[in-house]
PDB file of C-alpha atoms and ligand atoms in Angstrom:
ATOM      1  CA  MET A  11     118.183  94.052  84.770  1.00 94.00           C
ATOM      2  CA  LEU A  12     116.340  92.661  87.940  1.00 98.00           C
ATOM      3  CA  SER A  13     113.540  95.405  88.393  1.00 98.00           C
ATOM      4  CA  GLU A  14     112.603  94.689  84.628  1.00 98.00           C
ATOM      5  CA  ILE A  15     112.062  90.672  85.303  1.00 98.00           C
ATOM      6  CA  LEU A  16     110.351  91.502  88.470  1.00 98.00           C
ATOM      7  CA  LYS A  17     107.970  94.274  86.888  1.00 98.00           C
ATOM      8  CA  LYS A  18     107.885  91.136  83.835  1.00 98.00           C
ATOM      9  CA  GLU A  19     107.336  88.121  86.002  1.00 98.00           C
ATOM     10  CA  THR A  20     104.283  89.852  88.410  1.00 98.00           C
ATOM     11  CA  GLU A  21     102.145  91.314  85.391  1.00 98.00           C
ATOM     12  CA  PRO A  22      99.833  88.288  85.198  1.00 98.00           C
ATOM     13  CA  MET A  23      99.414  88.301  89.311  1.00 98.00           C
ATOM     14  CA  ILE A  24      98.867  91.961  89.047  1.00 98.00           C
ATOM     15  CA  GLU A  25      95.482  90.996  86.390  1.00 98.00           C
ATOM     16  CA  ALA A  26      94.864  89.218  89.136  1.00 98.00           C
ATOM     17  CA  ILE A  27      94.322  90.944  91.562  1.00 98.00           C
ATOM     18  CA  TYR A  28      93.217  93.452  89.474  1.00 98.00           C
ATOM     19  CA  SER A  29      90.332  91.056  87.950  1.00 98.00           C
ATOM     20  CA  ASP A  30      89.814  89.730  91.927  1.00 98.00           C
ATOM     21  CA  ALA A  31      86.505  90.101  94.302  1.00 98.00           C
ATOM     22  CA  PHE A  32      87.654  93.462  96.279  1.00 98.00           C
ATOM     23  CA  ILE A  33      89.382  96.173  93.338  1.00 98.00           C
ATOM     24  CA  GLN A  34      86.597  95.085  91.236  1.00 98.00           C
ATOM     25  CA  GLY A  35      83.939  96.223  93.918  1.00 98.00           C
ATOM     26  CA  LEU A  36      85.548  99.149  94.602  1.00 98.00           C
ATOM     27  CA  ILE A  37      85.593  99.350  90.785  1.00 98.00           C
ATOM     28  CA  ARG A  38      81.710  99.103  90.390  1.00 97.00           C
ATOM     29  CA  GLY A  39      81.194 101.449  93.165  1.00 97.00           C
ATOM     30  CA  ASP A  40      79.258  98.639  94.901  1.00 97.00           C
ATOM     31  CA  ILE A  41      81.803  96.659  97.916  1.00 98.00           C
ATOM     32  CA  ASP A  42      79.849  95.142 100.548  1.00 97.00           C
ATOM     33  CA  ASP A  43      80.956  98.149 103.516  1.00 98.00           C
ATOM     34  CA  ALA A  44      82.265  94.745 106.038  1.00 98.00           C
ATOM     35  CA  ALA A  45      85.166  93.992 103.656  1.00 98.00           C
ATOM     36  CA  VAL A  46      86.028  98.058 103.387  1.00 98.00           C
ATOM     37  CA  ALA A  47      86.165  97.985 106.936  1.00 98.00           C
ATOM     38  CA  HIS A  48      88.012  93.880 107.117  1.00 98.00           C
ATOM     39  CA  TYR A  49      90.451  95.775 104.660  1.00 98.00           C
ATOM     40  CA  LEU A  50      90.646  99.300 106.767  1.00 97.00           C
ATOM     41  CA  ARG A  51      91.392  97.174 110.590  1.00 96.00           C
ATOM     42  CA  ALA A  52      94.253  95.018 109.005  1.00 97.00           C
ATOM     43  CA  ASP A  53      95.613  97.883 106.992  1.00 96.00           C
ATOM     44  CA  SER A  54      96.004 100.265 110.105  1.00 94.00           C
ATOM     45  CA  LEU A  55      97.591  97.659 111.880  1.00 95.00           C
ATOM     46  CA  TYR A  56      99.946  96.392 108.552  1.00 96.00           C
ATOM     47  CA  LEU A  57     100.759 100.416 107.976  1.00 93.00           C
ATOM     48  CA  ASP A  58     102.555 101.350 111.567  1.00 92.00           C
ATOM     49  CA  GLU A  59     104.453  97.672 111.402  1.00 94.00           C
ATOM     50  CA  PHE A  60     105.710  98.708 106.890  1.00 94.00           C
ATOM     51  CA  ALA A  61     107.354 102.169 109.074  1.00 93.00           C
ATOM     52  CA  LYS A  62     108.887 100.411 111.835  1.00 94.00           C
ATOM     53  CA  LEU A  63     110.663  98.759 109.102  1.00 96.00           C
ATOM     54  CA  TYR A  64     112.544 101.546 107.771  1.00 95.00           C
ATOM     55  CA  ALA A  65     113.187 102.079 110.886  1.00 95.00           C
ATOM     56  CA  LEU A  66     115.189  98.448 111.227  1.00 95.00           C
ATOM     57  CA  LEU A  67     116.544  99.497 107.568  1.00 97.00           C
ATOM     58  CA  ILE A  68     118.568 102.466 108.843  1.00 96.00           C
ATOM     59  CA  SER A  69     121.098 100.191 110.666  1.00 95.00           C
ATOM     60  CA  LYS A  70     122.215  98.417 108.009  1.00 96.00           C
ATOM     61  CA  THR A  71     123.021 101.190 105.093  1.00 95.00           C
ATOM     62  CA  GLU A  72     126.138 103.358 104.594  1.00 93.00           C
ATOM     63  CA  SER A  73     124.294 105.683 102.406  1.00 94.00           C
ATOM     64  CA  LYS A  74     123.041 108.560 103.896  1.00 95.00           C
ATOM     65  CA  GLU A  75     120.760 109.231 100.660  1.00 93.00           C
ATOM     66  CA  THR A  76     119.100 105.880 101.818  1.00 95.00           C
ATOM     67  CA  VAL A  77     118.921 106.973 105.245  1.00 96.00           C
ATOM     68  CA  ARG A  78     117.238 110.684 103.840  1.00 95.00           C
ATOM     69  CA  PHE A  79     114.582 108.198 102.105  1.00 94.00           C
ATOM     70  CA  LEU A  80     114.075 105.810 104.096  1.00 95.00           C
ATOM     71  CA  MET A  81     113.502 108.527 107.045  1.00 94.00           C
ATOM     72  CA  GLY A  82     110.777 110.301 104.424  1.00 92.00           C
ATOM     73  CA  GLN A  83     108.986 107.215 104.123  1.00 91.00           C
ATOM     74  CA  MET A  84     108.305 106.375 107.563  1.00 92.00           C
ATOM     75  CA  ALA A  85     107.301 110.709 108.011  1.00 90.00           C
ATOM     76  CA  PHE A  86     105.000 109.484 105.229  1.00 87.00           C
ATOM     77  CA  LEU A  87     103.704 106.035 106.461  1.00 86.00           C
ATOM     78  CA  MET A  88     103.354 108.158 110.469  1.00 82.00           C
ATOM     79  CA  ASP A  89     100.166 108.903 108.532  1.00 76.00           C
ATOM     80  CA  GLY A  90      98.894 105.862 107.763  1.00 64.00           C
ATOM     81  CA  GLU A  91      98.376 106.650 103.765  1.00 79.00           C
ATOM     82  CA  SER A  92      95.498 108.375 105.875  1.00 84.00           C
ATOM     83  CA  GLU A  93      94.245 110.555 102.220  1.00 89.00           C
ATOM     84  CA  ALA A  94      93.443 107.021 101.022  1.00 94.00           C
ATOM     85  CA  HIS A  95      91.941 105.464 103.878  1.00 95.00           C
ATOM     86  CA  GLU A  96      89.876 108.297 104.637  1.00 96.00           C
ATOM     87  CA  VAL A  97      88.551 107.713 100.801  1.00 97.00           C
ATOM     88  CA  LEU A  98      87.428 104.422 102.385  1.00 98.00           C
ATOM     89  CA  ALA A  99      85.721 105.015 105.073  1.00 97.00           C
ATOM     90  CA  HIS A 100      83.923 108.187 104.205  1.00 97.00           C
ATOM     91  CA  ALA A 101      82.497 106.174 100.963  1.00 98.00           C
ATOM     92  CA  ILE A 102      81.141 102.978 103.785  1.00 98.00           C
ATOM     93  CA  ASN A 103      79.716 106.197 105.590  1.00 97.00           C
ATOM     94  CA  ARG A 104      82.220 106.001 109.117  1.00 97.00           C
ATOM     95  CA  SER A 105      84.503 107.409 110.635  1.00 96.00           C
ATOM     96  CA  TYR A 106      88.058 106.698 109.933  1.00 95.00           C
ATOM     97  CA  ALA A 107      89.152 105.566 113.673  1.00 95.00           C
ATOM     98  CA  ASP A 108      86.372 104.526 114.376  1.00 96.00           C
ATOM     99  CA  ILE A 109      86.635 101.805 112.695  1.00 96.00           C
ATOM    100  CA  ILE A 110      90.310 101.102 113.050  1.00 94.00           C
ATOM    101  CA  LYS A 111      90.292 100.706 117.048  1.00 94.00           C
ATOM    102  CA  ASP A 112      89.606  96.885 116.883  1.00 84.00           C
ATOM    103  CA  GLY A 113      92.576  96.449 114.683  1.00 84.00           C
ATOM    104  CA  GLU A 114      93.127  93.341 114.306  1.00 90.00           C
ATOM    105  CA  TRP A 115      95.458  90.410 111.943  1.00 96.00           C
ATOM    106  CA  TYR A 116      93.873  88.375 110.070  1.00 97.00           C
ATOM    107  CA  PRO A 117      95.822  85.424 108.929  1.00 97.00           C
ATOM    108  CA  SER A 118      96.911  86.923 105.360  1.00 98.00           C
ATOM    109  CA  ALA A 119      97.086  89.872 107.156  1.00 98.00           C
ATOM    110  CA  ASP A 120     100.201  88.664 110.064  1.00 98.00           C
ATOM    111  CA  HIS A 121     101.263  85.823 107.484  1.00 98.00           C
ATOM    112  CA  TYR A 122     102.603  88.899 104.845  1.00 98.00           C
ATOM    113  CA  ILE A 123     104.123  91.019 107.784  1.00 98.00           C
ATOM    114  CA  LYS A 124     106.184  88.366 109.149  1.00 98.00           C
ATOM    115  CA  HIS A 125     107.367  87.233 105.326  1.00 98.00           C
ATOM    116  CA  MET A 126     109.257  91.665 105.367  1.00 98.00           C
ATOM    117  CA  TYR A 127     110.035  90.811 109.166  1.00 98.00           C
ATOM    118  CA  PHE A 128     111.561  87.780 108.745  1.00 98.00           C
ATOM    119  CA  ASN A 129     114.013  89.353 105.478  1.00 98.00           C
ATOM    120  CA  ALA A 130     114.417  92.174 108.085  1.00 97.00           C
ATOM    121  CA  PHE A 131     115.932  90.118 111.276  1.00 97.00           C
ATOM    122  CA  THR A 132     117.095  86.826 109.466  1.00 96.00           C
ATOM    123  CA  ARG A 133     119.814  88.602 106.378  1.00 96.00           C
ATOM    124  CA  GLU A 134     121.862  91.271 106.567  1.00 94.00           C
ATOM    125  CA  HIS A 135     122.045  93.107 103.296  1.00 97.00           C
ATOM    126  CA  ILE A 136     118.838  96.207 103.371  1.00 98.00           C
ATOM    127  CA  ALA A 137     117.474  94.496  99.299  1.00 98.00           C
ATOM    128  CA  TYR A 138     116.679  90.976 101.052  1.00 98.00           C
ATOM    129  CA  ALA A 139     113.794  92.648 103.210  1.00 98.00           C
ATOM    130  CA  ILE A 140     113.541  95.758 100.157  1.00 98.00           C
ATOM    131  CA  SER A 141     112.751  92.475  97.757  1.00 98.00           C
ATOM    132  CA  ALA A 142     109.996  91.814  99.659  1.00 98.00           C
ATOM    133  CA  MET A 143     108.718  95.333 100.451  1.00 98.00           C
ATOM    134  CA  ALA A 144     108.786  96.984  96.651  1.00 98.00           C
ATOM    135  CA  PRO A 145     105.341  95.510  95.470  1.00 98.00           C
ATOM    136  CA  CYS A 146     103.640  97.173  98.443  1.00 97.00           C
ATOM    137  CA  PRO A 147     103.879 100.445  96.491  1.00 96.00           C
ATOM    138  CA  TYR A 148     104.145  99.394  92.831  1.00 97.00           C
ATOM    139  CA  VAL A 149     101.841  96.319  93.064  1.00 98.00           C
ATOM    140  CA  TYR A 150      98.880  99.760  94.638  1.00 97.00           C
ATOM    141  CA  ARG A 151     100.720 101.761  92.139  1.00 97.00           C
ATOM    142  CA  ARG A 152     100.068  99.448  88.881  1.00 98.00           C
ATOM    143  CA  ILE A 153      96.188  98.461  89.728  1.00 98.00           C
ATOM    144  CA  ALA A 154      95.396 102.229  90.116  1.00 98.00           C
ATOM    145  CA  ASP A 155      97.097 102.242  86.743  1.00 97.00           C
ATOM    146  CA  MET A 156      95.084 100.123  85.702  1.00 98.00           C
ATOM    147  CA  ALA A 157      91.693 101.084  86.975  1.00 98.00           C
ATOM    148  CA  LEU A 158      91.972 105.216  85.626  1.00 97.00           C
ATOM    149  CA  ALA A 159      93.399 103.957  81.747  1.00 97.00           C
ATOM    150  CA  ARG A 160      90.287 100.951  81.965  1.00 98.00           C
ATOM    151  CA  HIS A 161      87.343 103.276  83.267  1.00 97.00           C
ATOM    152  CA  THR A 162      85.603 106.485  83.577  1.00 96.00           C
ATOM    153  CA  PHE A 163      85.351 107.600  87.112  1.00 96.00           C
ATOM    154  CA  GLU A 164      81.913 110.051  87.411  1.00 96.00           C
ATOM    155  CA  THR A 165      83.026 112.969  90.064  1.00 94.00           C
ATOM    156  CA  ASP A 166      81.064 111.275  92.532  1.00 95.00           C
ATOM    157  CA  HIS A 167      82.246 107.685  92.114  1.00 97.00           C
ATOM    158  CA  PRO A 168      82.976 106.966  96.406  1.00 97.00           C
ATOM    159  CA  TYR A 169      86.144 105.020  95.930  1.00 98.00           C
ATOM    160  CA  ARG A 170      87.801 107.598  92.906  1.00 97.00           C
ATOM    161  CA  LYS A 171      89.850 109.041  94.930  1.00 96.00           C
ATOM    162  CA  TRP A 172      91.605 105.721  96.591  1.00 97.00           C
ATOM    163  CA  PHE A 173      92.341 105.321  92.738  1.00 97.00           C
ATOM    164  CA  GLU A 174      93.878 108.516  92.112  1.00 95.00           C
ATOM    165  CA  PHE A 175      95.633 108.349  95.717  1.00 94.00           C
ATOM    166  CA  TYR A 176      98.175 105.589  94.581  1.00 95.00           C
ATOM    167  CA  VAL A 177      98.699 106.497  90.946  1.00 93.00           C
ATOM    168  CA  ASN A 178      99.983 109.687  91.718  1.00 84.00           C
ATOM    169  CA  ASP A 179     102.063 109.243  95.443  1.00 75.00           C
ATOM    170  CA  MET A 180     103.689 106.391  94.405  1.00 86.00           C
ATOM    171  CA  ASP A 181     106.784 106.373  92.321  1.00 89.00           C
ATOM    172  CA  ASP A 182     109.603 108.148  94.560  1.00 89.00           C
ATOM    173  CA  THR A 183     109.993 105.328  96.011  1.00 91.00           C
ATOM    174  CA  ILE A 184     109.035 102.216  94.360  1.00 95.00           C
ATOM    175  CA  ASN A 185     111.969 103.973  91.798  1.00 94.00           C
ATOM    176  CA  VAL A 186     114.186 104.183  95.020  1.00 95.00           C
ATOM    177  CA  MET A 187     113.278 100.299  96.369  1.00 96.00           C
ATOM    178  CA  PHE A 188     113.660  99.642  92.794  1.00 98.00           C
ATOM    179  CA  ASP A 189     117.489 100.954  92.228  1.00 97.00           C
ATOM    180  CA  ILE A 190     119.300  99.639  95.827  1.00 97.00           C
ATOM    181  CA  MET A 191     117.427  95.950  94.382  1.00 98.00           C
ATOM    182  CA  ASP A 192     119.343  96.464  91.170  1.00 98.00           C
ATOM    183  CA  ASP A 193     122.685  97.959  92.879  1.00 97.00           C
ATOM    184  CA  ALA A 194     122.643  94.986  95.192  1.00 97.00           C
ATOM    185  CA  ALA A 195     121.848  92.492  92.515  1.00 98.00           C
ATOM    186  CA  ARG A 196     125.031  93.787  90.355  1.00 97.00           C
ATOM    187  CA  SER A 197     127.495  91.761  93.096  1.00 96.00           C
ATOM    188  CA  MET A 198     125.857  89.272  94.115  1.00 98.00           C
ATOM    189  CA  THR A 199     125.745  85.559  93.310  1.00 98.00           C
ATOM    190  CA  GLU A 200     122.967  83.748  91.264  1.00 97.00           C
ATOM    191  CA  LYS A 201     121.877  82.106  94.458  1.00 98.00           C
ATOM    192  CA  GLU A 202     121.327  85.232  96.258  1.00 98.00           C
ATOM    193  CA  ILE A 203     119.455  87.198  93.461  1.00 98.00           C
ATOM    194  CA  ASP A 204     117.216  84.120  93.519  1.00 98.00           C
ATOM    195  CA  VAL A 205     115.844  84.900  96.996  1.00 98.00           C
ATOM    196  CA  LEU A 206     115.166  88.430  96.292  1.00 98.00           C
ATOM    197  CA  LYS A 207     113.655  87.183  93.214  1.00 98.00           C
ATOM    198  CA  LYS A 208     111.298  85.253  95.584  1.00 98.00           C
ATOM    199  CA  ASN A 209     110.648  87.028  98.100  1.00 98.00           C
ATOM    200  CA  TYR A 210     108.910  90.223  95.336  1.00 98.00           C
ATOM    201  CA  ILE A 211     107.204  87.595  94.004  1.00 98.00           C
ATOM    202  CA  GLU A 212     105.807  86.174  97.577  1.00 98.00           C
ATOM    203  CA  SER A 213     105.130  89.228  98.270  1.00 98.00           C
ATOM    204  CA  THR A 214     103.347  90.174  95.111  1.00 98.00           C
ATOM    205  CA  GLU A 215     101.177  87.272  95.765  1.00 98.00           C
ATOM    206  CA  HIS A 216     100.633  88.602  99.831  1.00 98.00           C
ATOM    207  CA  GLU A 217      98.901  91.237  97.959  1.00 98.00           C
ATOM    208  CA  ARG A 218      97.089  89.469  97.099  1.00 98.00           C
ATOM    209  CA  ARG A 219      96.317  87.044  99.499  1.00 98.00           C
ATOM    210  CA  PHE A 220      95.837  90.776 101.723  1.00 98.00           C
ATOM    211  CA  PHE A 221      92.970  92.080  98.883  1.00 98.00           C
ATOM    212  CA  ASN A 222      91.123  88.695  99.074  1.00 98.00           C
ATOM    213  CA  MET A 223      91.527  88.382 102.866  1.00 98.00           C
ATOM    214  CA  ALA A 224      89.159  91.522 103.210  1.00 98.00           C
ATOM    215  CA  ALA A 225      86.719  90.888 100.210  1.00 98.00           C
ATOM    216  CA  THR A 226      86.136  87.605 102.046  1.00 98.00           C
ATOM    217  CA  LYS A 227      86.035  88.812 105.768  1.00 97.00           C
ATOM    218  CA  GLU A 228      89.015  86.429 106.636  1.00 97.00           C
ATOM    219  CA  GLU A 229      89.342  85.189 110.404  1.00 95.00           C
ATOM    220  CA  TRP A 230      91.462  82.692 112.328  1.00 95.00           C
ATOM    221  CA  THR A 231      88.873  79.199 112.739  1.00 90.00           C
ATOM    222  CA  GLY A 232      90.744  78.172 116.253  1.00 84.00           C
ATOM    223  CA  VAL A 233      87.098  78.723 118.016  1.00 64.00           C
ATOM    224  CA  GLY A 234      88.210  80.788 121.234  1.00 60.00           C
ATOM    225  CA  THR A 235      91.564  79.722 121.144  1.00 56.00           C
ATOM    226  CA  HIS A 236      92.902  83.742 120.810  1.00 56.00           C
ATOM    227  CA  ALA A 237      91.756  86.742 122.328  1.00 54.00           C
TER     228      ALA A 237
HETATM  229  C1  HMH B  23      98.919  95.393 102.122  1.00 96.76           C
HETATM  230  C2  HMH B  23      99.296  97.192 101.241  1.00 96.76           C
HETATM  231  N1  HMH B  23      99.704  96.747 100.108  1.00 96.76           N
HETATM  232  C3  HMH B  23     100.067  98.593  99.927  1.00 96.76           C
HETATM  233  C4  HMH B  23      99.682  99.077 100.578  1.00 96.76           C
HETATM  234  C5  HMH B  23      99.737  99.897  99.664  1.00 96.76           C
HETATM  235  O1  HMH B  23     101.069 100.930 100.491  1.00 96.76           O
HETATM  236  C6  HMH B  23      98.946  99.301 101.412  1.00 96.76           C
HETATM  237  N2  HMH B  23      98.255  99.859 101.554  1.00 96.76           N
HETATM  238  N3  HMH B  23      98.087  98.035 102.025  1.00 96.76           N
END
């Protein structure tokens, strides 16, 4: 099955994300406050757009069940995963609203969201956009699994609840997305399935870049050329 192939194929990339500076910094609890703030400024904008992507997909499906799923996801995202984000803001002793008021599209986040929009706007079948979106919940779920399985977090660990959020709340989303992709793949050509695979693998890499963006506090470098 396509979803099983993709999960296997991207596991080394997920291990790499886990070993990178951002997740290891959260696990140790000594991540740079500025990296956490950078992540939140990007992720708050990212999740707003992710919610709007679900709205776009409503016109691509005949299935009421899928419409219901998309609406549920939008409602969930309208809160911007506020619980998880509040944990991060609290850990760096700042108010979440204050951190995100100057949100920005740093290059890696910008590239990632446009990958999704490209698939939503230029390809009719819902599975193309979904294949670019599925690594979003899946990568976080796996990273949270790994962290909680490999580490004992003290009750007062500043980031424990961030990992716990993603271990508990993502499974329904992941399963529905993989079902949509697997169903689509059954009636697609080999070439079309290859596009789904490429989308999915690229998005897994985008997830890695997003965390590294925050760890390195990535910025556009064209001095004075942007607002
Ligand atoms: C970039 C990114 N990917 C995945 C998630 C999890 O929903 C998130 N909050 N942000």
